[in-house]
PDB file of C-alpha atoms in Angstrom:
ATOM      1  CA  MET A 876     100.865  33.730-193.665  1.00  0.00           C
ATOM      2  CA  GLU A 877      98.010  35.870-191.851  1.00  0.00           C
ATOM      3  CA  ILE A 878      99.901  38.803-190.067  1.00  0.00           C
ATOM      4  CA  GLU A 879      97.549  37.836-186.537  1.00  0.00           C
ATOM      5  CA  LYS A 880      98.288  34.803-186.586  1.00  0.00           C
ATOM      6  CA  THR A 881     101.540  35.768-186.797  1.00  0.00           C
ATOM      7  CA  ASN A 882     101.507  38.346-184.143  1.00  0.00           C
ATOM      8  CA  ARG A 883     100.173  35.740-181.820  1.00  0.00           C
ATOM      9  CA  MET A 884     102.354  32.360-182.030  1.00  0.00           C
ATOM     10  CA  ASN A 885     104.703  35.575-181.478  1.00  0.00           C
ATOM     11  CA  ALA A 886     103.298  36.364-178.658  1.00  0.00           C
ATOM     12  CA  LEU A 887     102.803  32.663-177.270  1.00  0.00           C
ATOM     13  CA  PHE A 888     106.764  31.502-177.847  1.00  0.00           C
ATOM     14  CA  GLU A 889     107.331  34.851-175.749  1.00  0.00           C
ATOM     15  CA  PHE A 890     105.509  33.078-172.975  1.00  0.00           C
ATOM     16  CA  TYR A 891     106.334  29.645-173.538  1.00  0.00           C
ATOM     17  CA  SER A 892     109.667  29.011-174.882  1.00  0.00           C
ATOM     18  CA  THR A 893     111.025  27.658-172.229  1.00  0.00           C
ATOM     19  CA  LEU A 894     108.657  24.855-172.277  1.00  0.00           C
ATOM     20  CA  LEU A 895     109.672  23.458-175.678  1.00  0.00           C
ATOM     21  CA  THR A 896     112.399  21.406-177.025  1.00  0.00           C
ATOM     22  CA  GLU A 897     115.056  23.021-177.889  1.00  0.00           C
ATOM     23  CA  LYS A 898     114.523  21.785-181.397  1.00  0.00           C
ATOM     24  CA  GLN A 899     110.615  23.064-181.875  1.00  0.00           C
ATOM     25  CA  MET A 900     112.337  26.577-180.276  1.00  0.00           C
ATOM     26  CA  ASN A 901     114.498  26.657-183.177  1.00  0.00           C
ATOM     27  CA  TYR A 902     111.054  26.027-185.509  1.00  0.00           C
ATOM     28  CA  MET A 903     109.630  28.383-184.112  1.00  0.00           C
ATOM     29  CA  GLU A 904     111.741  31.266-184.071  1.00  0.00           C
ATOM     30  CA  MET A 905     112.800  30.194-187.618  1.00  0.00           C
ATOM     31  CA  TYR A 906     109.395  30.391-188.908  1.00  0.00           C
ATOM     32  CA  TYR A 907     107.692  32.870-186.844  1.00  0.00           C
ATOM     33  CA  ALA A 908     110.175  35.243-186.428  1.00  0.00           C
ATOM     34  CA  ASP A 909     113.185  35.556-188.621  1.00  0.00           C
ATOM     35  CA  ASP A 910     110.478  34.779-191.322  1.00  0.00           C
ATOM     36  CA  PHE A 911     112.067  31.491-193.029  1.00  0.00           C
ATOM     37  CA  SER A 912     110.196  29.577-194.902  1.00  0.00           C
ATOM     38  CA  LEU A 913     109.730  25.676-194.766  1.00  0.00           C
ATOM     39  CA  GLY A 914     112.054  25.025-197.464  1.00  0.00           C
ATOM     40  CA  GLU A 915     114.759  26.765-195.541  1.00  0.00           C
ATOM     41  CA  ILE A 916     114.310  25.330-192.480  1.00  0.00           C
ATOM     42  CA  ALA A 917     114.471  22.122-193.798  1.00  0.00           C
ATOM     43  CA  GLU A 918     117.989  22.476-195.851  1.00  0.00           C
ATOM     44  CA  GLU A 919     119.017  24.272-192.886  1.00  0.00           C
ATOM     45  CA  TYR A 920     118.772  21.141-190.467  1.00  0.00           C
ATOM     46  CA  ASP A 921     118.831  18.968-193.501  1.00  0.00           C
ATOM     47  CA  ILE A 922     114.926  17.089-193.173  1.00  0.00           C
ATOM     48  CA  SER A 923     112.251  17.534-195.289  1.00  0.00           C
ATOM     49  CA  ARG A 924     109.880  20.314-195.107  1.00  0.00           C
ATOM     50  CA  GLN A 925     106.705  17.895-194.259  1.00  0.00           C
ATOM     51  CA  ALA A 926     108.638  17.212-191.460  1.00  0.00           C
ATOM     52  CA  VAL A 927     109.405  21.103-190.548  1.00  0.00           C
ATOM     53  CA  TYR A 928     105.774  21.870-191.494  1.00  0.00           C
ATOM     54  CA  ASP A 929     104.754  18.898-189.030  1.00  0.00           C
ATOM     55  CA  ASN A 930     107.044  20.402-186.631  1.00  0.00           C
ATOM     56  CA  ILE A 931     105.552  23.227-186.352  1.00  0.00           C
ATOM     57  CA  LYS A 932     101.792  22.653-186.566  1.00  0.00           C
ATOM     58  CA  ARG A 933     102.151  20.191-183.582  1.00  0.00           C
ATOM     59  CA  THR A 934     103.829  23.477-181.811  1.00  0.00           C
ATOM     60  CA  GLU A 935     101.555  25.486-182.415  1.00  0.00           C
ATOM     61  CA  LYS A 936      99.306  23.303-180.800  1.00  0.00           C
ATOM     62  CA  ILE A 937     101.261  23.009-177.894  1.00  0.00           C
ATOM     63  CA  LEU A 938     101.573  26.304-177.625  1.00  0.00           C
ATOM     64  CA  GLU A 939      97.773  27.407-177.893  1.00  0.00           C
ATOM     65  CA  GLU A 940      97.522  24.181-174.973  1.00  0.00           C
ATOM     66  CA  TYR A 941      99.685  26.149-172.614  1.00  0.00           C
ATOM     67  CA  GLU A 942      97.724  28.641-173.426  1.00  0.00           C
ATOM     68  CA  LYS A 943      94.726  27.578-172.520  1.00  0.00           C
ATOM     69  CA  LYS A 944      95.483  26.033-169.526  1.00  0.00           C
ATOM     70  CA  LEU A 945      97.740  28.068-167.813  1.00  0.00           C
ATOM     71  CA  HIS A 946      96.008  32.151-169.633  1.00  0.00           C
ATOM     72  CA  LEU A 947      99.597  34.092-169.355  1.00  0.00           C
ATOM     73  CA  PHE A 948      98.923  35.674-172.256  1.00  0.00           C
ATOM     74  CA  SER A 949      95.846  36.759-171.888  1.00  0.00           C
ATOM     75  CA  ASP A 950      96.039  38.025-168.552  1.00  0.00           C
ATOM     76  CA  TYR A 951      99.204  40.566-169.395  1.00  0.00           C
ATOM     77  CA  VAL A 952      96.611  42.134-171.870  1.00  0.00           C
ATOM     78  CA  VAL A 953      93.744  42.312-170.103  1.00  0.00           C
ATOM     79  CA  ARG A 954      96.220  43.886-167.727  1.00  0.00           C
ATOM     80  CA  GLY A 955      97.483  46.209-170.269  1.00  0.00           C
ATOM     81  CA  GLU A 956      94.292  46.983-171.298  1.00  0.00           C
ATOM     82  CA  LEU A 957      93.786  47.897-167.527  1.00  0.00           C
ATOM     83  CA  LEU A 958      96.854  49.632-166.834  1.00  0.00           C
ATOM     84  CA  GLU A 959      95.672  51.710-169.146  1.00  0.00           C
ATOM     85  CA  THR A 960      92.489  52.416-168.346  1.00  0.00           C
ATOM     86  CA  LEU A 961      93.877  53.453-164.947  1.00  0.00           C
ATOM     87  CA  LYS A 962      96.265  55.847-166.866  1.00  0.00           C
ATOM     88  CA  ASN A 963      93.317  57.317-168.350  1.00  0.00           C
ATOM     89  CA  TYR A 964      90.948  57.934-165.341  1.00  0.00           C
ATOM     90  CA  VAL A 965      94.216  59.530-163.147  1.00  0.00           C
ATOM     91  CA  ASN A 966      95.563  61.615-165.860  1.00  0.00           C
ATOM     92  CA  GLU A 967      91.855  62.804-166.242  1.00  0.00           C
ATOM     93  CA  THR A 968      90.457  63.156-162.678  1.00  0.00           C
ATOM     94  CA  TYR A 969      93.928  63.970-160.844  1.00  0.00           C
ATOM     95  CA  PRO A 970      96.092  65.349-163.382  1.00  0.00           C
ATOM     96  CA  LYS A 971      98.320  67.412-160.416  1.00  0.00           C
ATOM     97  CA  ASP A 972      98.743  63.514-158.424  1.00  0.00           C
ATOM     98  CA  THR A 973     102.589  62.296-159.840  1.00  0.00           C
ATOM     99  CA  THR A 974     102.593  59.886-156.782  1.00  0.00           C
ATOM    100  CA  ILE A 975      99.396  57.883-158.423  1.00  0.00           C
ATOM    101  CA  ALA A 976     101.349  58.601-161.522  1.00  0.00           C
ATOM    102  CA  HIS A 977     104.239  57.130-160.819  1.00  0.00           C
ATOM    103  CA  TYR A 978     103.294  54.119-159.897  1.00  0.00           C
ATOM    104  CA  ILE A 979     101.484  53.097-162.367  1.00  0.00           C
ATOM    105  CA  GLU A 980     104.321  54.553-164.626  1.00  0.00           C
ATOM    106  CA  GLN A 981     106.384  51.601-162.055  1.00  0.00           C
ATOM    107  CA  ILE A 982     104.104  49.197-162.311  1.00  0.00           C
ATOM    108  CA  GLN A 983     103.514  49.603-166.335  1.00  0.00           C
ATOM    109  CA  GLU A 984     107.612  48.813-166.535  1.00  0.00           C
ATOM    110  CA  VAL A 985     107.563  45.726-164.576  1.00  0.00           C
ATOM    111  CA  GLU A 986     104.703  44.002-166.778  1.00  0.00           C
ATOM    112  CA  GLU A 987     107.139  44.802-170.058  1.00  0.00           C
TER     113      GLU A 987
END
């Protein structure tokens, strides 16, 4: 399993998990976050590996569709990059202005 795909699915899951069914949430969490194999999940739920695989693949597509429509994850990434750029700019241009630095920290805390 690719590390990039795992990281992306975990991020999308974090943003959109509440829009999934309980079963979808459980399978995705076990597979991506807890690193269970398809066989282990199948055994846990007393179903076939193929059923688990199909459910995970469908759920991946659902998460990607949510992101395509809502952009919560991509917007979060862009905001983080912009905040980092702003923070660097303020540190270089206004190193003694603690008020601006404090506001930036507050925004970063809200984002996390």
